[in-house]
């Protein structure tokens, strides 16, 4: 759902002042399997001169190096040019994931012969994952409705792979395993000490008392 801040407002352009550089849209959608996303940047106002602007991506729920490649660079608008395109590489993963987001921003520093748009200096990109749940290994069977043809253990293994690929779940599993290992080790030590006291220490003491009574 769109938040109030996601709704673009009208950009005021002064034809006698410097042109405005901004994104064509506040929110964009990218499909993960396409591996390349292009976002449009526009220049509004006086186009007689040359303008420059720097841009960069910023992580949100989508992380650079995992869902997309971090990208930064410079746009140069020659006299008469009013549109440019930024290419961003998407990283296709066979694991299913929710819709993740990152930002592309026109930086305030480095502007030459232009100003950035008051509202559309930032674009929000949603990455649509078109993989099947839990992974793409059985994509054809799932999409063709042949779920019964998928071996149950193989499907369960793919689900475990999906869970293990999530850092939060992976870290939580390791912590839980370590805590259980500590509890099990402590229980084993207590059991060993109890057996040692009963079978060795106390048993020897009872045996010595019996021998003393026999003498």
Coordinates of C-alpha atoms in Angstrom, one line a residue:
X1 CA 0.0 0.0 0.0
X2 CA 1.1 3.5 -0.7
X3 CA 1.9 5.8 2.2
X4 CA 1.0 9.5 2.1
X5 CA 4.7 10.3 1.6
X6 CA 4.8 8.0 -1.5
X7 CA 2.3 10.1 -3.4
X8 CA 4.3 12.5 -5.7
X9 CA 3.4 16.1 -5.6
X10 CA 3.6 18.6 -8.5
X11 CA 7.1 20.0 -9.1
X12 CA 7.3 23.7 -9.6
X13 CA 9.6 24.6 -12.5
X14 CA 10.9 28.1 -13.0
X15 CA 11.7 28.5 -16.7
X16 CA 14.0 31.4 -15.9
X17 CA 15.9 29.4 -13.3
X18 CA 18.0 26.2 -13.4
X19 CA 16.3 23.1 -14.6
X20 CA 15.0 20.4 -12.3
X21 CA 16.4 16.8 -12.3
X22 CA 14.1 14.2 -10.9
X23 CA 12.9 10.6 -11.3
X24 CA 9.9 10.0 -13.6
X25 CA 8.1 8.0 -10.9
X26 CA 8.2 7.8 -7.1
X27 CA 7.7 4.0 -7.1
X28 CA 8.9 1.4 -9.6
X29 CA 8.5 -2.3 -9.9
X30 CA 11.2 -4.7 -11.0
X31 CA 11.0 -8.5 -11.7
X32 CA 13.9 -10.4 -10.2
X33 CA 14.4 -12.8 -13.1
X34 CA 14.8 -10.0 -15.7
X35 CA 18.3 -9.4 -14.1
X36 CA 18.3 -5.7 -15.3
X37 CA 16.2 -2.9 -14.1
X38 CA 16.0 0.5 -15.8
X39 CA 14.7 3.7 -14.1
X40 CA 14.0 6.9 -16.0
X41 CA 15.3 10.3 -14.9
X42 CA 14.0 13.5 -16.4
X43 CA 15.1 17.1 -16.7
X44 CA 12.5 19.8 -16.6
X45 CA 12.7 23.5 -17.4
X46 CA 15.3 25.3 -19.3
X47 CA 17.2 22.8 -21.4
X48 CA 19.6 25.1 -23.2
X49 CA 22.6 24.3 -21.0
X50 CA 24.5 21.3 -19.7
X51 CA 23.4 19.7 -16.4
X52 CA 25.1 17.1 -14.2
X53 CA 23.8 15.0 -11.3
X54 CA 25.1 12.1 -9.2
X55 CA 22.9 9.2 -8.2
X56 CA 23.3 6.2 -5.9
X57 CA 21.3 3.2 -4.6
X58 CA 20.5 2.7 -0.9
X59 CA 19.5 -0.5 0.9
X60 CA 16.2 -0.9 2.5
X61 CA 14.7 -4.4 2.9
X62 CA 16.6 -5.4 -0.3
X63 CA 20.4 -5.6 0.3
X64 CA 23.1 -4.8 -2.2
X65 CA 25.1 -7.9 -3.0
X66 CA 22.2 -10.1 -2.2
X67 CA 19.2 -8.9 -4.2
X68 CA 20.8 -6.2 -6.4
X69 CA 24.2 -4.7 -7.2
X70 CA 25.0 -1.4 -5.5
X71 CA 25.1 1.3 -8.2
X72 CA 26.3 4.9 -8.3
X73 CA 27.3 7.2 -11.1
X74 CA 26.8 10.6 -12.8
X75 CA 24.2 11.7 -15.3
X76 CA 25.2 14.4 -17.9
X77 CA 22.4 16.2 -19.8
X78 CA 23.6 17.9 -22.9
X79 CA 21.8 20.9 -24.3
X80 CA 18.3 19.8 -25.4
X81 CA 18.4 16.5 -23.5
X82 CA 15.6 15.9 -21.1
X83 CA 15.7 12.1 -20.3
X84 CA 18.3 9.6 -19.1
X85 CA 18.1 6.0 -17.9
X86 CA 19.9 4.4 -15.0
X87 CA 20.7 0.6 -15.3
X88 CA 20.7 -1.5 -12.1
X89 CA 21.6 -5.2 -12.1
X90 CA 19.3 -7.5 -10.2
X91 CA 20.7 -10.7 -8.7
X92 CA 18.4 -13.7 -9.5
X93 CA 18.2 -16.2 -6.6
X94 CA 16.5 -19.5 -7.0
X95 CA 15.1 -19.1 -3.4
X96 CA 11.6 -17.6 -3.0
X97 CA 11.4 -14.4 -1.1
X98 CA 8.9 -11.7 -0.2
X99 CA 8.7 -8.4 -2.1
X100 CA 11.9 -6.4 -1.1
X101 CA 12.7 -2.8 -1.7
X102 CA 15.6 -0.5 -2.2
X103 CA 16.0 3.2 -3.1
X104 CA 17.6 5.1 -5.9
X105 CA 18.5 8.7 -5.0
X106 CA 19.7 11.8 -6.8
X107 CA 22.4 13.2 -4.5
X108 CA 22.3 16.8 -3.3
X109 CA 26.0 17.2 -3.7
X110 CA 27.6 17.4 -7.1
X111 CA 24.7 19.1 -9.0
X112 CA 25.9 21.3 -11.8
X113 CA 23.6 23.6 -13.8
X114 CA 20.5 22.1 -12.1
X115 CA 18.6 21.5 -8.9
X116 CA 17.0 18.2 -7.8
X117 CA 13.3 17.8 -7.6
X118 CA 11.8 18.6 -4.3
X119 CA 9.7 15.4 -4.1
X120 CA 11.0 13.0 -6.8
X121 CA 14.7 13.1 -5.9
X122 CA 14.2 9.6 -4.5
X123 CA 12.6 6.6 -6.2
X124 CA 11.5 3.4 -4.3
X125 CA 12.0 0.2 -6.2
X126 CA 10.1 -3.0 -5.3
X127 CA 11.6 -6.3 -6.5
X128 CA 9.0 -8.8 -7.4
X129 CA 10.2 -12.4 -6.8
X130 CA 8.7 -14.7 -9.5
X131 CA 10.3 -17.8 -8.0
X132 CA 8.0 -20.6 -6.8
X133 CA 7.8 -21.4 -3.1
X134 CA 10.1 -22.6 -1.5
X135 CA 12.6 -22.6 -4.5
X136 CA 12.6 -22.8 -8.2
X137 CA 13.6 -26.5 -8.3
X138 CA 10.0 -27.6 -8.8
X139 CA 8.7 -24.5 -10.5
X140 CA 7.3 -26.3 -13.5
X141 CA 5.5 -29.0 -11.5
X142 CA 4.0 -26.3 -9.1
X143 CA 2.8 -24.1 -11.9
X144 CA 1.3 -27.0 -13.9
X145 CA -0.5 -28.2 -10.8
X146 CA 1.5 -31.5 -10.6
X147 CA 2.4 -31.1 -6.9
X148 CA 1.7 -34.8 -6.3
X149 CA 4.7 -35.6 -8.7
X150 CA 7.1 -33.9 -6.3
X151 CA 8.9 -36.2 -3.9
X152 CA 8.0 -35.2 -0.3
X153 CA 11.5 -35.4 1.1
X154 CA 12.9 -33.4 -1.7
X155 CA 10.3 -30.7 -1.2
X156 CA 11.1 -30.7 2.5
X157 CA 14.8 -30.4 1.8
X158 CA 14.2 -27.3 -0.4
X159 CA 12.1 -25.8 2.4
X160 CA 15.0 -26.3 4.8
X161 CA 17.3 -24.7 2.3
X162 CA 15.0 -21.7 2.1
X163 CA 14.9 -21.3 5.9
X164 CA 18.7 -21.7 6.2
X165 CA 19.2 -19.0 3.6
X166 CA 17.5 -16.4 5.8
X167 CA 20.1 -14.9 8.2
X168 CA 17.7 -14.4 11.1
X169 CA 16.5 -18.0 10.9
X170 CA 20.0 -19.3 10.5
X171 CA 21.4 -17.4 13.4
X172 CA 18.4 -18.3 15.6
X173 CA 18.8 -22.0 14.8
X174 CA 22.5 -21.9 15.7
X175 CA 21.8 -20.1 19.0
X176 CA 19.1 -22.6 19.9
X177 CA 21.3 -25.5 19.0
X178 CA 24.2 -24.1 21.2
X179 CA 21.8 -23.4 24.1
X180 CA 20.4 -27.0 23.9
X181 CA 24.0 -28.3 23.7
X182 CA 24.9 -26.4 26.9
X183 CA 21.8 -27.7 28.7
X184 CA 22.5 -31.3 27.5
X185 CA 26.1 -31.1 28.6
X186 CA 25.2 -29.7 32.0
X187 CA 22.7 -32.5 32.5
X188 CA 25.2 -35.1 31.5
X189 CA 27.8 -33.7 33.9
X190 CA 25.3 -33.7 36.7
X191 CA 24.3 -37.3 35.9
X192 CA 27.9 -38.4 35.8
X193 CA 28.7 -36.8 39.1
X194 CA 25.6 -38.4 40.7
X195 CA 26.6 -41.8 39.4
X196 CA 30.2 -41.3 40.6
X197 CA 29.1 -40.3 44.1
X198 CA 26.6 -43.2 44.4
X199 CA 28.7 -46.0 42.8
X200 CA 32.2 -44.9 43.9
X201 CA 32.3 -42.6 46.9
X202 CA 29.3 -43.7 48.9
X203 CA 29.7 -47.4 47.8
X204 CA 33.2 -47.5 49.1
X205 CA 32.2 -45.9 52.3
X206 CA 29.4 -48.5 52.9
X207 CA 31.9 -51.3 52.0
X208 CA 34.4 -50.0 54.6
X209 CA 31.7 -49.8 57.3
X210 CA 30.7 -53.4 56.6
X211 CA 34.2 -54.6 56.8
X212 CA 34.7 -52.7 60.1
X213 CA 31.5 -54.3 61.5
X214 CA 32.7 -57.8 60.4
X215 CA 36.0 -57.4 62.3

